[in-house]
């Protein structure tokens, strides 16, 4: 019996080492474009002019524009077509893992047995992908029309293999989710799914179970100086955003190194960070979001046992009410010289 447990432990460790090696070499297999150049036409008044009257001459220029790629990312779990997310096509393995964790389908790193990311680049690859789906195509004519529509899109498929227990959760919760950029709740049918039960993270439950693996770590209020330093690091590291002006970021520091995750959707960026955290089994002190702090970011942070969630913009009232209930520290309006704490701060 002891030998069997040891074998399971060794097999689990070997599996995780193999997946870690796959992640470190994932960029060698797929290097998706994150930015594309497009033609544009800029109309503006002269920069030294303050009077924008109709008599003023408008300057017209044709500079090349760098635009962020927004891809359709299909999540397939154990052969089940589970979700489609609109996201930046980078760090897709972390996005998928973080998304499934936020959905409550996985709880531990070892539940992921294998994964593979592929790109659908032509009608034949799309047809091969749809053969295993639940969708019933209406024939060759309909498929041809769909294939033409996909010419304007970047499409990626993330195929995940989870253990049997997770597979049962998927079958119980199976749904088709069409996720839109900037909205983490799109496609959710039913109020219960949109407003998840987080009672296991409540302060009373955590106090009753000191050894609970779901407990939020003890948190220290991050100082203004630390947050300003983190903001400066993020602004310097957001290279894709500097090119396009269109990406959100979720960032944290671990072992004195910055870990940054960019995406056109703020909830996707946080899922990527949570996926990285889960795969590397790390605990972080706080996460900085370059966006506003809405309810789904708070829900994800609570589930991810993140002590502090910091935003460069404002939180919503609902987000703060939920954060206070479950002990999540939240701060917003992080600027060059100030920050505003909304929950988790000490009375002075």
PDB file of N, CA and C in Angstrom, residues 76-111:
ATOM      1  N   UNK A  76     -10.736  23.059 -25.429  1.00  0.00           N
ATOM      2  CA  UNK A  76     -11.259  21.701 -25.570  1.00  0.00           C
ATOM      3  C   UNK A  76     -10.706  20.865 -24.420  1.00  0.00           C
ATOM      4  N   UNK A  77     -11.610  20.287 -23.630  1.00  0.00           N
ATOM      5  CA  UNK A  77     -11.206  19.532 -22.444  1.00  0.00           C
ATOM      6  C   UNK A  77     -11.630  18.083 -22.601  1.00  0.00           C
ATOM      7  N   UNK A  78     -10.650  17.194 -22.626  1.00  0.00           N
ATOM      8  CA  UNK A  78     -10.936  15.760 -22.778  1.00  0.00           C
ATOM      9  C   UNK A  78     -11.885  15.511 -23.956  1.00  0.00           C
ATOM     10  N   UNK A  79     -11.644  16.225 -25.046  1.00  0.00           N
ATOM     11  CA  UNK A  79     -12.460  16.064 -26.243  1.00  0.00           C
ATOM     12  C   UNK A  79     -13.759  16.831 -26.245  1.00  0.00           C
ATOM     13  N   UNK A  80     -14.089  17.516 -25.144  1.00  0.00           N
ATOM     14  CA  UNK A  80     -15.329  18.285 -25.047  1.00  0.00           C
ATOM     15  C   UNK A  80     -15.038  19.739 -25.400  1.00  0.00           C
ATOM     16  N   UNK A  81     -15.767  20.274 -26.362  1.00  0.00           N
ATOM     17  CA  UNK A  81     -15.607  21.673 -26.743  1.00  0.00           C
ATOM     18  C   UNK A  81     -16.316  22.527 -25.694  1.00  0.00           C
ATOM     19  N   UNK A  82     -15.504  23.164 -24.816  1.00  0.00           N
ATOM     20  CA  UNK A  82     -16.068  23.785 -23.630  1.00  0.00           C
ATOM     21  C   UNK A  82     -16.303  25.286 -23.783  1.00  0.00           C
ATOM     22  N   UNK A  83     -15.361  26.029 -24.355  1.00  0.00           N
ATOM     23  CA  UNK A  83     -15.477  27.484 -24.371  1.00  0.00           C
ATOM     24  C   UNK A  83     -14.711  28.062 -25.551  1.00  0.00           C
ATOM     25  N   UNK A  84     -15.099  29.269 -25.933  1.00  0.00           N
ATOM     26  CA  UNK A  84     -14.358  30.061 -26.911  1.00  0.00           C
ATOM     27  C   UNK A  84     -14.123  31.432 -26.297  1.00  0.00           C
ATOM     28  N   UNK A  85     -12.862  31.806 -26.169  1.00  0.00           N
ATOM     29  CA  UNK A  85     -12.480  33.089 -25.591  1.00  0.00           C
ATOM     30  C   UNK A  85     -11.875  33.973 -26.670  1.00  0.00           C
ATOM     31  N   UNK A  86     -12.133  35.258 -26.607  1.00  0.00           N
ATOM     32  CA  UNK A  86     -11.442  36.220 -27.455  1.00  0.00           C
ATOM     33  C   UNK A  86     -10.297  36.784 -26.629  1.00  0.00           C
ATOM     34  N   UNK A  87      -9.058  36.540 -27.096  1.00  0.00           N
ATOM     35  CA  UNK A  87      -7.902  36.854 -26.260  1.00  0.00           C
ATOM     36  C   UNK A  87      -6.687  37.129 -27.121  1.00  0.00           C
ATOM     37  N   UNK A  88      -5.655  37.672 -26.492  1.00  0.00           N
ATOM     38  CA  UNK A  88      -4.358  37.803 -27.153  1.00  0.00           C
ATOM     39  C   UNK A  88      -3.704  36.427 -27.215  1.00  0.00           C
ATOM     40  N   UNK A  89      -3.169  36.034 -28.381  1.00  0.00           N
ATOM     41  CA  UNK A  89      -2.653  34.663 -28.539  1.00  0.00           C
ATOM     42  C   UNK A  89      -1.256  34.469 -27.962  1.00  0.00           C
ATOM     43  N   UNK A  90      -1.088  34.775 -26.684  1.00  0.00           N
ATOM     44  CA  UNK A  90       0.180  34.530 -26.005  1.00  0.00           C
ATOM     45  C   UNK A  90      -0.092  33.831 -24.690  1.00  0.00           C
ATOM     46  N   UNK A  91       0.850  32.980 -24.289  1.00  0.00           N
ATOM     47  CA  UNK A  91       0.748  32.261 -23.007  1.00  0.00           C
ATOM     48  C   UNK A  91      -0.607  31.566 -22.887  1.00  0.00           C
ATOM     49  N   UNK A  92      -1.020  30.904 -23.970  1.00  0.00           N
ATOM     50  CA  UNK A  92      -2.353  30.312 -24.015  1.00  0.00           C
ATOM     51  C   UNK A  92      -2.512  29.149 -23.047  1.00  0.00           C
ATOM     52  N   UNK A  93      -1.424  28.454 -22.742  1.00  0.00           N
ATOM     53  CA  UNK A  93      -1.541  27.357 -21.779  1.00  0.00           C
ATOM     54  C   UNK A  93      -1.883  27.904 -20.392  1.00  0.00           C
ATOM     55  N   UNK A  94      -1.274  29.052 -20.029  1.00  0.00           N
ATOM     56  CA  UNK A  94      -1.602  29.668 -18.748  1.00  0.00           C
ATOM     57  C   UNK A  94      -3.025  30.209 -18.756  1.00  0.00           C
ATOM     58  N   UNK A  95      -3.437  30.780 -19.890  1.00  0.00           N
ATOM     59  CA  UNK A  95      -4.807  31.279 -20.006  1.00  0.00           C
ATOM     60  C   UNK A  95      -5.812  30.165 -19.786  1.00  0.00           C
ATOM     61  N   UNK A  96      -5.593  29.017 -20.423  1.00  0.00           N
ATOM     62  CA  UNK A  96      -6.530  27.899 -20.304  1.00  0.00           C
ATOM     63  C   UNK A  96      -6.582  27.371 -18.874  1.00  0.00           C
ATOM     64  N   UNK A  97      -5.424  27.196 -18.248  1.00  0.00           N
ATOM     65  CA  UNK A  97      -5.377  26.663 -16.892  1.00  0.00           C
ATOM     66  C   UNK A  97      -6.020  27.644 -15.910  1.00  0.00           C
ATOM     67  N   UNK A  98      -5.687  28.924 -16.040  1.00  0.00           N
ATOM     68  CA  UNK A  98      -6.285  29.913 -15.157  1.00  0.00           C
ATOM     69  C   UNK A  98      -7.781  30.039 -15.356  1.00  0.00           C
ATOM     70  N   UNK A  99      -8.234  29.932 -16.603  1.00  0.00           N
ATOM     71  CA  UNK A  99      -9.664  29.997 -16.889  1.00  0.00           C
ATOM     72  C   UNK A  99     -10.402  28.819 -16.253  1.00  0.00           C
ATOM     73  N   UNK A 100      -9.850  27.618 -16.389  1.00  0.00           N
ATOM     74  CA  UNK A 100     -10.492  26.438 -15.808  1.00  0.00           C
ATOM     75  C   UNK A 100     -10.491  26.505 -14.285  1.00  0.00           C
ATOM     76  N   UNK A 101      -9.416  27.064 -13.711  1.00  0.00           N
ATOM     77  CA  UNK A 101      -9.383  27.229 -12.262  1.00  0.00           C
ATOM     78  C   UNK A 101     -10.458  28.214 -11.813  1.00  0.00           C
ATOM     79  N   UNK A 102     -10.591  29.327 -12.535  1.00  0.00           N
ATOM     80  CA  UNK A 102     -11.611  30.314 -12.201  1.00  0.00           C
ATOM     81  C   UNK A 102     -13.010  29.761 -12.385  1.00  0.00           C
ATOM     82  N   UNK A 103     -13.166  28.802 -13.304  1.00  0.00           N
ATOM     83  CA  UNK A 103     -14.456  28.165 -13.529  1.00  0.00           C
ATOM     84  C   UNK A 103     -14.770  27.094 -12.480  1.00  0.00           C
ATOM     85  N   UNK A 104     -13.775  26.751 -11.654  1.00  0.00           N
ATOM     86  CA  UNK A 104     -13.981  25.724 -10.646  1.00  0.00           C
ATOM     87  C   UNK A 104     -13.834  24.309 -11.170  1.00  0.00           C
ATOM     88  N   UNK A 105     -13.248  24.144 -12.354  1.00  0.00           N
ATOM     89  CA  UNK A 105     -13.108  22.804 -12.944  1.00  0.00           C
ATOM     90  C   UNK A 105     -11.826  22.104 -12.503  1.00  0.00           C
ATOM     91  N   UNK A 106     -10.802  22.865 -12.139  1.00  0.00           N
ATOM     92  CA  UNK A 106      -9.585  22.275 -11.587  1.00  0.00           C
ATOM     93  C   UNK A 106      -9.240  23.025 -10.306  1.00  0.00           C
ATOM     94  N   UNK A 107      -8.551  22.316  -9.417  1.00  0.00           N
ATOM     95  CA  UNK A 107      -8.167  22.913  -8.148  1.00  0.00           C
ATOM     96  C   UNK A 107      -6.669  22.806  -7.889  1.00  0.00           C
ATOM     97  N   UNK A 108      -6.009  21.861  -8.563  1.00  0.00           N
ATOM     98  CA  UNK A 108      -4.588  21.631  -8.329  1.00  0.00           C
ATOM     99  C   UNK A 108      -3.868  21.449  -9.660  1.00  0.00           C
ATOM    100  N   UNK A 109      -2.570  21.697  -9.624  1.00  0.00           N
ATOM    101  CA  UNK A 109      -1.768  21.619 -10.833  1.00  0.00           C
ATOM    102  C   UNK A 109      -1.725  20.209 -11.411  1.00  0.00           C
ATOM    103  N   UNK A 110      -1.655  19.201 -10.539  1.00  0.00           N
ATOM    104  CA  UNK A 110      -1.486  17.831 -11.022  1.00  0.00           C
ATOM    105  C   UNK A 110      -2.736  17.281 -11.721  1.00  0.00           C
ATOM    106  N   UNK A 111      -3.858  18.000 -11.638  1.00  0.00           N
ATOM    107  CA  UNK A 111      -5.066  17.546 -12.328  1.00  0.00           C
ATOM    108  C   UNK A 111      -4.957  17.730 -13.840  1.00  0.00           C
TER     109      UNK A 111
END
